[in-house]
Coordinates of C-alpha atoms and ligand atoms in Angstrom, one line a residue:
X72 CA 21.8 -4.7 -0.5
X73 CA 19.1 -6.6 -2.3
X74 CA 17.8 -4.7 -5.4
X75 CA 14.3 -6.1 -4.6
X76 CA 11.8 -4.6 -2.2
X77 CA 9.4 -7.5 -2.6
X78 CA 9.9 -11.0 -4.0
X79 CA 6.9 -13.3 -4.0
X80 CA 7.2 -16.8 -5.3
X81 CA 4.3 -19.3 -6.0
X82 CA 2.2 -17.9 -3.1
X83 CA -1.3 -19.3 -2.6
X84 CA -3.7 -18.5 0.2
X85 CA -7.2 -19.6 1.2
X86 CA -9.6 -18.6 4.0
X87 CA -11.2 -21.7 5.4
X88 CA -10.6 -23.6 2.3
X89 CA -11.8 -20.9 -0.1
X90 CA -8.8 -20.0 -2.3
X91 CA -8.3 -16.3 -2.6
X92 CA -4.8 -16.1 -4.2
X93 CA -3.2 -18.8 -6.4
X94 CA 0.4 -19.1 -7.7
X95 CA 1.2 -15.5 -7.2
X96 CA 4.8 -14.7 -8.4
X97 CA 6.2 -11.3 -8.8
X98 CA 9.1 -9.1 -7.8
X99 CA 9.1 -5.4 -7.2
X100 CA 12.5 -3.5 -7.5
X101 CA 13.5 -0.9 -5.0
X102 CA 12.2 2.6 -5.9
X103 CA 9.1 1.3 -7.7
X104 CA 5.7 3.0 -7.3
X105 CA 3.3 0.1 -8.0
X106 CA -0.5 0.1 -7.9
X107 CA -2.3 -3.1 -7.1
X108 CA -5.6 -2.9 -9.0
X109 CA -8.6 -5.1 -9.4
X110 CA -12.2 -5.8 -8.5
X111 CA -13.5 -6.0 -5.0
X112 CA -12.9 -9.4 -3.5
X113 CA -10.0 -10.0 -5.9
X114 CA -7.5 -10.5 -3.0
X115 CA -5.6 -7.1 -2.9
X116 CA -6.0 -6.6 0.9
X117 CA -5.2 -10.2 1.5
X118 CA -2.0 -9.8 -0.6
X119 CA -0.9 -6.8 1.5
X120 CA -1.6 -8.7 4.8
X121 CA 0.5 -11.6 3.5
X122 CA 3.3 -9.2 2.7
X123 CA 3.4 -7.7 6.2
X124 CA 3.0 -11.1 7.9
X125 CA -0.5 -10.6 9.2
X126 CA -1.4 -13.7 7.2
X127 CA 0.8 -16.7 6.3
X128 CA 0.8 -18.2 2.8
X129 CA -0.4 -21.7 2.4
X130 CA 2.3 -22.2 -0.1
X131 CA 5.2 -20.2 -1.5
X132 CA 7.7 -17.7 -0.1
X133 CA 7.7 -13.9 0.5
X134 CA 10.9 -11.8 1.0
X135 CA 10.8 -8.2 1.8
X136 CA 14.0 -6.0 1.4
X137 CA 16.0 -9.2 0.8
X138 CA 15.0 -10.9 4.0
X139 CA 12.6 -13.9 4.3
X140 CA 11.9 -13.3 8.0
X141 CA 9.3 -10.5 8.1
X142 CA 10.1 -9.9 11.8
X143 CA 13.6 -8.9 10.8
X144 CA 12.6 -6.2 8.4
X145 CA 9.2 -5.0 9.7
X146 CA 10.7 -1.9 11.3
X147 CA 11.8 -0.9 7.8
X148 CA 8.3 -1.4 6.3
X149 CA 5.4 1.0 6.7
X150 CA 1.8 -0.4 6.4
X151 CA -1.2 1.8 6.2
X152 CA -4.3 -0.4 6.6
X153 CA -7.8 0.5 5.4
X154 CA -9.4 3.1 7.6
X155 CA -12.0 0.9 9.3
X156 CA -12.9 3.5 12.0
X157 CA -11.4 1.2 14.7
X158 CA -9.2 3.9 16.0
X159 CA -11.8 6.5 16.0
X160 CA -12.8 6.5 19.7
X161 CA -9.4 5.6 21.0
X162 CA -8.6 8.5 23.4
X163 CA -5.3 9.3 21.8
X164 CA -4.1 12.5 20.2
X165 CA -2.8 12.8 16.7
X166 CA 0.7 13.2 18.1
X167 CA 0.3 10.1 20.3
X168 CA -0.9 8.0 17.4
X169 CA 2.0 9.0 15.2
X170 CA 4.5 8.3 18.1
X171 CA 3.1 4.8 18.6
X172 CA 4.1 4.1 15.0
X173 CA 7.6 5.1 16.0
X174 CA 7.6 3.0 19.2
X175 CA 6.3 -0.2 17.7
X176 CA 4.8 -3.1 19.6
X177 CA 8.0 -3.9 21.5
X178 CA 8.3 -0.4 22.9
X179 CA 4.6 0.2 23.5
X180 CA 5.1 0.6 27.2
X181 CA 8.4 2.3 27.0
X182 CA 8.9 6.1 26.9
X183 CA 9.6 8.0 23.7
X184 CA 12.9 9.7 23.5
X185 CA 13.7 13.0 21.8
X186 CA 14.6 11.2 18.6
X187 CA 11.2 9.6 18.5
X188 CA 9.5 12.9 19.0
X189 CA 11.5 14.7 16.3
X190 CA 10.7 11.9 13.9
X191 CA 7.0 12.0 14.8
X192 CA 6.9 15.8 14.3
X193 CA 8.6 15.5 10.9
X194 CA 6.0 13.0 9.8
X195 CA 3.2 15.2 11.1
X196 CA 4.7 18.2 9.2
X197 CA 5.0 16.1 6.0
X198 CA 1.4 15.1 6.2
X199 CA 0.2 18.7 7.0
X200 CA -1.0 17.7 10.4
X201 CA 1.1 19.8 12.8
X202 CA -1.9 22.1 13.6
X203 CA -4.0 19.0 14.5
X204 CA -1.3 17.4 16.7
X205 CA -3.1 18.0 20.0
X206 CA -6.5 17.0 18.6
X207 CA -8.0 13.7 19.5
X208 CA -8.5 11.0 16.8
X209 CA -12.2 11.1 17.3
X210 CA -12.5 14.7 16.4
X211 CA -10.9 14.3 12.9
X212 CA -12.6 13.8 9.6
X213 CA -12.1 10.5 7.9
X214 CA -9.6 12.0 5.5
X215 CA -7.6 13.6 8.3
X216 CA -7.5 10.3 10.1
X217 CA -6.3 8.6 7.0
X218 CA -3.3 11.1 6.9
X219 CA -2.6 10.3 10.6
X220 CA -2.3 6.6 9.6
X221 CA 0.2 7.6 6.9
X222 CA 2.1 9.9 9.2
X223 CA 2.3 7.0 11.7
X224 CA 3.8 4.7 9.0
X225 CA 6.3 7.5 7.9
X226 CA 7.5 8.1 11.4
X227 CA 9.9 5.1 11.0
X228 CA 11.3 6.4 7.7
X229 CA 10.3 3.1 6.0
X230 CA 12.2 1.8 3.0
X231 CA 8.9 0.2 1.8
X232 CA 5.5 1.7 2.2
X233 CA 2.3 -0.4 1.7
X234 CA -1.0 1.4 1.6
X235 CA -4.5 -0.1 1.3
X236 CA -7.0 2.1 -0.4
X237 CA -5.6 5.2 1.3
X238 CA -7.9 7.7 -0.5
X239 CA -11.1 5.7 -0.2
X240 CA -12.7 8.3 2.0
X241 CA -11.4 11.6 0.6
X242 CA -12.7 13.9 -2.1
X243 CA -11.0 13.9 -5.5
X244 CA -8.9 17.1 -5.0
X245 CA -7.6 15.8 -1.7
X246 CA -7.0 12.5 -3.5
X247 CA -4.8 14.1 -6.1
X248 CA -2.9 16.0 -3.4
X249 CA -2.4 12.8 -1.5
X250 CA -0.9 11.0 -4.6
X251 CA 1.3 14.0 -5.2
X252 CA 2.7 13.5 -1.8
X253 CA 3.2 9.8 -2.4
X254 CA 5.1 10.7 -5.6
X255 CA 7.4 12.9 -3.5
X256 CA 7.9 10.1 -0.9
X257 CA 8.6 7.7 -3.7
X258 CA 12.0 9.4 -4.2
X259 CA 13.2 7.7 -1.1
X260 CA 10.7 4.9 -0.6
X261 CA 9.3 2.0 -2.6
X262 CA 5.6 2.4 -2.6
X263 CA 2.8 -0.2 -3.2
X264 CA -0.7 1.2 -3.1
X265 CA -3.9 -0.8 -3.4
X266 CA -6.8 0.9 -5.3
X267 CA -9.8 -0.3 -7.1
X268 CA -9.7 2.7 -9.4
X269 CA -6.9 3.0 -11.9
X270 CA -8.0 6.4 -13.1
X271 CA -7.3 7.8 -9.6
X272 CA -3.7 6.5 -9.6
X273 CA -2.7 6.3 -13.3
X274 CA -0.8 9.6 -13.6
X275 CA 1.2 8.9 -10.5
X276 CA 2.2 5.2 -10.4
X277 CA 4.9 3.7 -12.7
X278 CA 3.8 0.1 -12.6
X279 CA 0.5 -1.7 -12.2
X280 CA -0.5 -5.2 -11.3
X281 CA -4.1 -6.6 -11.5
X282 CA -5.1 -8.9 -8.7
X283 CA -8.0 -11.2 -9.3
X284 CA -7.2 -14.5 -7.7
X285 CA -4.0 -14.4 -9.9
X286 CA -1.7 -11.6 -10.4
X287 CA -0.7 -9.9 -13.7
X288 CA 2.2 -7.5 -13.3
X289 CA 3.6 -4.8 -15.5
X290 CA 6.9 -3.4 -14.2
X291 CA 8.0 0.1 -14.8
X292 CA 9.0 0.9 -18.4
X293 CA 7.0 -2.0 -19.9
X294 CA 3.7 -0.3 -20.3
X295 CA 3.1 0.3 -23.9
X296 CA -0.1 0.4 -25.9
X297 CA 0.6 -3.0 -27.2
X298 CA 1.2 -4.6 -23.8
X299 CA -2.0 -2.9 -22.5
X300 CA -3.9 -4.5 -25.4
X301 CA -2.3 -7.9 -25.0
X302 CA -2.4 -8.3 -21.3
X303 CA -4.8 -5.7 -19.8
X304 CA -7.4 -6.2 -22.4
X305 CA -9.1 -8.6 -20.1
X306 CA -8.6 -6.8 -16.8
X307 CA -11.9 -5.7 -15.2
X308 CA -11.0 -2.1 -14.7
X309 CA -11.2 1.0 -16.8
X310 CA -7.7 2.1 -17.7
X311 CA -6.5 5.6 -18.4
X312 CA -2.8 5.4 -17.8
X313 CA 0.5 7.0 -19.0
X314 CA -1.4 9.2 -21.4
X315 CA -3.0 6.2 -23.1
X316 CA -6.8 6.2 -22.7
X317 CA -8.2 2.7 -22.6
X318 CA -11.6 1.4 -21.8
X319 CA -11.4 -2.2 -21.0
X320 CA -14.6 -4.2 -20.8
X321 CA -13.6 -7.9 -20.5
X322 CA -12.6 -9.7 -17.4
X323 CA -9.8 -12.1 -16.4
X324 CA -11.4 -15.5 -15.7
X325 CA -10.2 -16.9 -12.5
X326 CA -7.3 -19.3 -12.9
X327 CA -5.9 -17.8 -16.1
X328 CA -3.1 -15.4 -16.7
X329 CA 0.3 -15.2 -15.1
X330 CA 3.2 -13.0 -14.4
X331 CA 4.0 -11.2 -17.6
Ligands
ADP30 P1 -9.9 -7.0 -2.2 O1 -9.0 -6.3 -1.3 O2 -9.4 -7.2 -3.6 O3 -11.3 -6.4 -2.2 P2 -9.8 -9.1 -0.2 O4 -8.4 -9.5 0.0 O5 -10.3 -8.1 0.9 O6 -10.1 -8.5 -1.6 O7 -10.8 -10.3 -0.1 C1 -10.6 -11.4 -1.0 C2 -11.6 -12.5 -0.7 O8 -11.4 -13.0 0.6 C3 -13.1 -12.0 -0.7 O9 -13.9 -13.0 -1.3 C4 -13.4 -11.8 0.8 O10 -14.7 -12.1 1.1 C5 -12.5 -13.0 1.4 N1 -12.1 -12.6 2.8 C6 -11.4 -11.5 3.1 N2 -11.1 -11.5 4.5 C7 -11.6 -12.7 4.9 C8 -11.7 -13.3 6.2 N3 -11.1 -12.7 7.3 N4 -12.3 -14.5 6.3 C9 -12.9 -15.1 5.3 N5 -12.8 -14.6 4.0 C10 -12.3 -13.4 3.8

């Protein structure tokens, strides 16, 4: 089994000729709990979409769980997109929505079996959604809907879980509870979470990467005050991590910086 959950080599990507990511190279070991941080428009969402194969890199290679063909491993990867309200009026119940995650695109029209239903209920239970199982998605708050999206991803027991701004629409106490839950899930699952707010994730994640056109990555165990100063000193986020308070005012200029 490959020790790497994610291996990205020399990846670049542009939308209609506008370069968003350039020469991105990093590897995430299994078991990691990594936050992708950075300013709006820095390319965090684009990077997640590249990882799950929704976008194709212009150059470079991406391997997940040791395999280059994303189709081969997609059933072992959970992806929680940003809550864009698109599912809000879909006439499905919470249970249906989570079961759909279990069935996947190939079995959309098939029937769920008892194993699927047990897995869906376990995911609902983990996310504290059992009491809402028969409610329609449109009746839920944004925070509850976000938990449904996570439960849907969990229903397949993914080895790698990718989440895009999962707490964007919930209040701070719900946010902390949510990250506690991710920490618990991290015992079995590699987690990569996008956030624009390091202070929200700092006491939970073990590694951080700043995405702003380029990517600067600090693996677990390498974050010390010195490395913060040396490499995060120019990252455009306010840092409070690992018990080390940092206020960082400068910015990475596009095109500088590399994998550390
Ligand atoms: P982040 O998640 O860090 O906020 P994104 O990956 O969403 O950044 O966006 C990176 C850049 O790509 C932004 O300048 C954004 O406007 C642009 N962009 C995102 N999606 C598209 C798209 N579908 N078409 C064209 N440009 C896009």
